[in-house]
Tab-separated table of C-alpha atoms in Angstrom:
chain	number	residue	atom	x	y	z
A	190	UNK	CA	1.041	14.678	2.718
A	191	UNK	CA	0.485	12.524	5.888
A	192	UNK	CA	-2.507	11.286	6.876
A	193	UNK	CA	-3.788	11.895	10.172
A	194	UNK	CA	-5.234	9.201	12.548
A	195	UNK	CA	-8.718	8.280	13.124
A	196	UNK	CA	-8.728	9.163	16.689
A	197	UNK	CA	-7.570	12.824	15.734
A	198	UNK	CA	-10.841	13.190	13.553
A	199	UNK	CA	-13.236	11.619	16.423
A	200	UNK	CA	-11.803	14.165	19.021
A	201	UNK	CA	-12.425	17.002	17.201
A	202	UNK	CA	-15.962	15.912	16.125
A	203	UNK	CA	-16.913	14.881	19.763
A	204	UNK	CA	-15.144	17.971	20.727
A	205	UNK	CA	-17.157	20.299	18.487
A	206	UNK	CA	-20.260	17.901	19.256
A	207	UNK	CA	-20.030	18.796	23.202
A	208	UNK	CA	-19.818	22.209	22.396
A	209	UNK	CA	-22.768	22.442	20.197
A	210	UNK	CA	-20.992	24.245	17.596
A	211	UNK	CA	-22.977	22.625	14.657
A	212	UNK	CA	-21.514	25.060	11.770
A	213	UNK	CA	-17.927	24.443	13.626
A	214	UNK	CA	-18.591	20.743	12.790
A	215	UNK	CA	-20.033	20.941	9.165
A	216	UNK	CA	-16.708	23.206	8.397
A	217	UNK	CA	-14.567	20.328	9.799
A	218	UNK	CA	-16.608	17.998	7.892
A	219	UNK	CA	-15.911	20.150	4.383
A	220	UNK	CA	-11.947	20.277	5.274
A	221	UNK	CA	-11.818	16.862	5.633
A	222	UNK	CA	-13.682	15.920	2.945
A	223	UNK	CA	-11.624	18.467	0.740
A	224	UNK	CA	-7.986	16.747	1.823
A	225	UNK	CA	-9.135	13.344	1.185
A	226	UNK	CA	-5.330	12.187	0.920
A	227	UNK	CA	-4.777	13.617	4.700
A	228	UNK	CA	-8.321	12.602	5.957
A	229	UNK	CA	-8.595	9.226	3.699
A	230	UNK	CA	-12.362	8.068	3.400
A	231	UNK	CA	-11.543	4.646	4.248
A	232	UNK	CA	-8.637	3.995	7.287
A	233	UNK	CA	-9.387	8.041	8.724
A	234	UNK	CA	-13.417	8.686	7.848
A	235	UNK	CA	-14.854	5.156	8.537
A	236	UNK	CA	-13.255	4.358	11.753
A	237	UNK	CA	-13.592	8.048	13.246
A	238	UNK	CA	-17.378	7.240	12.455
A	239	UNK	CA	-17.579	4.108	13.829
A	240	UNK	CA	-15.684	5.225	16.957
A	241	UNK	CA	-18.717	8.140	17.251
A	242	UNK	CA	-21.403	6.055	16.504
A	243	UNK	CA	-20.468	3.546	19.299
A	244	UNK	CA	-20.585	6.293	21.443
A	245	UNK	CA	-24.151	8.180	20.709
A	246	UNK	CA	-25.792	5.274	18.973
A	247	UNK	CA	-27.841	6.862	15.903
A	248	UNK	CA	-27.931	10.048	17.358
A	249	UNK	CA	-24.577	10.763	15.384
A	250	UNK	CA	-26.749	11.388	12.566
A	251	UNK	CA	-26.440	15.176	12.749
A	252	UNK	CA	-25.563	16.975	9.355
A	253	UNK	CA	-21.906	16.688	9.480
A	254	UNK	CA	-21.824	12.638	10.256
A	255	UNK	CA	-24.124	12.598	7.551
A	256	UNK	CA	-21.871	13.937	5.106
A	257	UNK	CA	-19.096	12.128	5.937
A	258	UNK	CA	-20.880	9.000	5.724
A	259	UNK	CA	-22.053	9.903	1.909
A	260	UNK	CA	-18.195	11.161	1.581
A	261	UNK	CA	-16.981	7.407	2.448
A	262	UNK	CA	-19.366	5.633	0.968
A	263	UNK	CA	-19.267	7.180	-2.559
A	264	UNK	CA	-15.421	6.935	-2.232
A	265	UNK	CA	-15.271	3.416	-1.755
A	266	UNK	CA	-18.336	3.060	-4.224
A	267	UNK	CA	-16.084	4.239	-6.806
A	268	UNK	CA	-13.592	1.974	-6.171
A	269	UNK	CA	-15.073	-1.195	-4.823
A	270	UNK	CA	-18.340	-1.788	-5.428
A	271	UNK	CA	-17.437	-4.646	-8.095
A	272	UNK	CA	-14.746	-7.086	-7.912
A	273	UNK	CA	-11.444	-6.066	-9.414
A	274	UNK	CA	-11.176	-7.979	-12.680
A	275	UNK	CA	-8.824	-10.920	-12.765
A	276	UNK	CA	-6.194	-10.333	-15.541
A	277	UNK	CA	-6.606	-12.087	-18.716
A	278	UNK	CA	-2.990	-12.236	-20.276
A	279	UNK	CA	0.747	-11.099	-19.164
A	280	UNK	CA	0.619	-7.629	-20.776
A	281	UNK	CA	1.238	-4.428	-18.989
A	282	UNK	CA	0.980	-1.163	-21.451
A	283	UNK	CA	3.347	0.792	-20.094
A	284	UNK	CA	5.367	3.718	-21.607
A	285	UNK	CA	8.993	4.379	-20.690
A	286	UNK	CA	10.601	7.594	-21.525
A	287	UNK	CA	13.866	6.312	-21.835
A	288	UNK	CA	14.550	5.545	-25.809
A	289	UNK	CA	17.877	2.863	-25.514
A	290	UNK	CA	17.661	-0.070	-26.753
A	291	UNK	CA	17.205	-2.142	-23.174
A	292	UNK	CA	14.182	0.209	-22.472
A	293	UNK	CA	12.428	-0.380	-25.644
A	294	UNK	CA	13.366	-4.057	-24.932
A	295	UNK	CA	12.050	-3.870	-21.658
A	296	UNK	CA	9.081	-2.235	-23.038
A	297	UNK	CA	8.446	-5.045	-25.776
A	298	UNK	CA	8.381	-7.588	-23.103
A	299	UNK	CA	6.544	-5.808	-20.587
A	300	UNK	CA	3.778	-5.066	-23.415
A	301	UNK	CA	3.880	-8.596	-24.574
A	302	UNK	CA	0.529	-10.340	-23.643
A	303	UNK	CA	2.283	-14.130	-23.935
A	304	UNK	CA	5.505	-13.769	-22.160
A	305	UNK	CA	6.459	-13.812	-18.658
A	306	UNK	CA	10.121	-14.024	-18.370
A	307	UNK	CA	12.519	-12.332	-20.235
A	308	UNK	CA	16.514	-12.584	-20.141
A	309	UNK	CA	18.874	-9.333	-20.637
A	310	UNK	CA	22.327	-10.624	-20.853
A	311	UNK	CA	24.043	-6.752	-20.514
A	312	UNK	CA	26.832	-5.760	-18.417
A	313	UNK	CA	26.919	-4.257	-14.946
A	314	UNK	CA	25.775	-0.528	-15.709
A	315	UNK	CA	22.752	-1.374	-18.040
A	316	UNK	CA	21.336	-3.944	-15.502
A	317	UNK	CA	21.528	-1.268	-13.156
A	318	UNK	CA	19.564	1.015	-15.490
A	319	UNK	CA	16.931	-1.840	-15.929
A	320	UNK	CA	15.999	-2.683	-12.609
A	321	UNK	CA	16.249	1.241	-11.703
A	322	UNK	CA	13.726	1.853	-14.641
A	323	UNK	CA	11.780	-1.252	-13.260
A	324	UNK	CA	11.445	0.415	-10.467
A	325	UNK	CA	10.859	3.676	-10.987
A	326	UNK	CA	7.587	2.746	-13.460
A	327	UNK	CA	6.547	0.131	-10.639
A	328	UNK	CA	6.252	-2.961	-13.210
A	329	UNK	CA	4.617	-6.098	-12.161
A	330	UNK	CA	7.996	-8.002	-12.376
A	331	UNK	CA	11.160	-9.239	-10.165
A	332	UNK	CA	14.290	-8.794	-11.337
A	333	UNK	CA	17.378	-10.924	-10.431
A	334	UNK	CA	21.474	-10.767	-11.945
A	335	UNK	CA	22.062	-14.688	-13.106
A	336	UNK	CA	25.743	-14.744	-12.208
A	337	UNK	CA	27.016	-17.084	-14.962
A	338	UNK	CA	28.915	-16.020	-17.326
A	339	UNK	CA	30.074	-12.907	-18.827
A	340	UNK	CA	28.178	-10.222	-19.100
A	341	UNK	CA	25.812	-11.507	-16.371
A	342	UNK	CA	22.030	-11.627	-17.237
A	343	UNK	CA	18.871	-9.697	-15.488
A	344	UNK	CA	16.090	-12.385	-14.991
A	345	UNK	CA	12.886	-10.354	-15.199
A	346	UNK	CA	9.606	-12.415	-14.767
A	347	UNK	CA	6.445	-10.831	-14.355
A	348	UNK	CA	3.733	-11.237	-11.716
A	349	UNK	CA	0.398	-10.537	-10.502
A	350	UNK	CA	1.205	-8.244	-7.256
A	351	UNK	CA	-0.668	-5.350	-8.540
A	352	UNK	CA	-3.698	-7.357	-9.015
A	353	UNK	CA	-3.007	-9.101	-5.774
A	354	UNK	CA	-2.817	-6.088	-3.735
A	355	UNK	CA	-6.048	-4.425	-5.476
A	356	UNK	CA	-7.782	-7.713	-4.326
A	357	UNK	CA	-6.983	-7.160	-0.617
A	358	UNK	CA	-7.949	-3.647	-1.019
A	359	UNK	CA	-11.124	-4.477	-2.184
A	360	UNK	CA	-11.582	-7.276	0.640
A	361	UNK	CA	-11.009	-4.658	2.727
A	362	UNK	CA	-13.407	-2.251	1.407
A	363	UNK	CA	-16.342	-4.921	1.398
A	364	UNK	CA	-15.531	-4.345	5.655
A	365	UNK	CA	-15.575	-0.785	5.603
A	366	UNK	CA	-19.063	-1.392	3.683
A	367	UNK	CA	-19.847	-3.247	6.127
A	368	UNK	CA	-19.196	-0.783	9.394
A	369	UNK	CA	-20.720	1.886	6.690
A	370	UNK	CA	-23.983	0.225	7.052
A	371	UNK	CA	-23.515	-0.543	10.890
A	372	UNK	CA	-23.436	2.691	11.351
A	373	UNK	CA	-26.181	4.914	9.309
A	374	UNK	CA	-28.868	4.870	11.578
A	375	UNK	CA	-31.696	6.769	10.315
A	376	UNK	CA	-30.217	7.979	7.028
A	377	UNK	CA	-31.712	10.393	4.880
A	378	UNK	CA	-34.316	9.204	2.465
A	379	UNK	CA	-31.994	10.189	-0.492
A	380	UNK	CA	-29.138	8.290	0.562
A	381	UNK	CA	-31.369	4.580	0.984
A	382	UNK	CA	-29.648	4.047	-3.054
A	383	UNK	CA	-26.433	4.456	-1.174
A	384	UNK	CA	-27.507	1.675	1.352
A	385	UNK	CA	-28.514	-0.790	-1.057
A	386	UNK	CA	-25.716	-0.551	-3.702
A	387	UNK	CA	-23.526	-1.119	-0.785
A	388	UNK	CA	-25.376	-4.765	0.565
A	389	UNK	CA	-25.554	-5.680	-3.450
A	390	UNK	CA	-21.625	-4.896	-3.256
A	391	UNK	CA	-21.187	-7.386	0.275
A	392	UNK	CA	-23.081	-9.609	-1.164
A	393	UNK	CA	-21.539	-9.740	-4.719
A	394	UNK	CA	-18.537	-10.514	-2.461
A	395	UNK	CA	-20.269	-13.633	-0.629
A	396	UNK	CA	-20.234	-11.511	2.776
């Protein structure tokens, strides 16, 4: 599914908002909160409200802002409101369909909480299936052919990059708190929980 842009959300809204068609806008508030993948929470939701609350100030707060607002912020709640936890060991449970013997090797090692490079020495074909199956089950590891001798051997040595990349993600979601709470205005009495578990969140983060 592709996502749509920001700027495709804010037109309609402002579009729908100049008309005065209130239910208009709580129905395009309920599709895009429905097709979260299309209309993501964080990089479509937060900047189309941003963009409207520059525009009107706190007088965005109509019913449909509001629940989009709630929408984003529970999303990125969910996944951000602590600090992803820094791996302890090398391990990474994983289960590979494939029963030969380099896949349950593979498996051994990728399972193993101590090691972090492992050498196949295989020929052509079952590197090939290796780094394919590498791929394909998106392990935390690089894989390179050693060209000495013969057969040649696959290199595989783990890293962090899935923990790396859920760290920027979560930088990045302490800023989307952060324009999330720029932007409320006058929110519901209900939602002040939201408020504060988001500030505890930025400042977990040292914001």
């Amino acid at each position: 599914v592709k996502p749509v842009e920001a700027a495709s959300v804010t037109t309609l809204l402002e579009t729908l908002r100049q008309l005065e068609a209130v239910k208009l806008r709580e129905t395009a508030a309920t599709n895009f909160m429905a097709r979260p993948r299309t209309y993501a929470p964080d990089t479509v939701i937060v900047p189309a409200l941003s963009r409207l609350h520059r525009r009107h100030g706190d007088k965005t707060t109509d019913p449909a802002f509001v629940r989009l607002w709630k929408h984003a912020v529970n999303f990125l709640l969910a996944r951000s409101e602590f600090s992803p936890p820094a791996p302890t060991d090398w391990a990474q449970p994983v289960k590979l369909d494939c029963d030969c013997a380099d896949c349950r090797g593979l498996q051994a090692f990728a399972e193993d909480p101590a090691r972090q490079v492992h050498r196949f020495r295989v020929r052509k074909d079952r590197r090939q299936h290796l780094h394919q199956t590498i791929e394909r089950y998106h392990l935390d590891m690089t894989h390179q052919t050693e060209r000495i001798g013969s057969p040649q051997t696959l290199v595989c040595t783990k890293t962090r990059w899935t923990y790396e990349k859920r760290c920027q993600q979560y930088a990045s979601d302490i800023g989307h708190f952060q324009t999330l709470l720029g932007v409320a205005g006058k929110v519901p009495k209900r939602l002040e929980s939201l408020l504060e578990r988001m500030r505890q969140a930025i400042r977990r983060a040292g914001r």
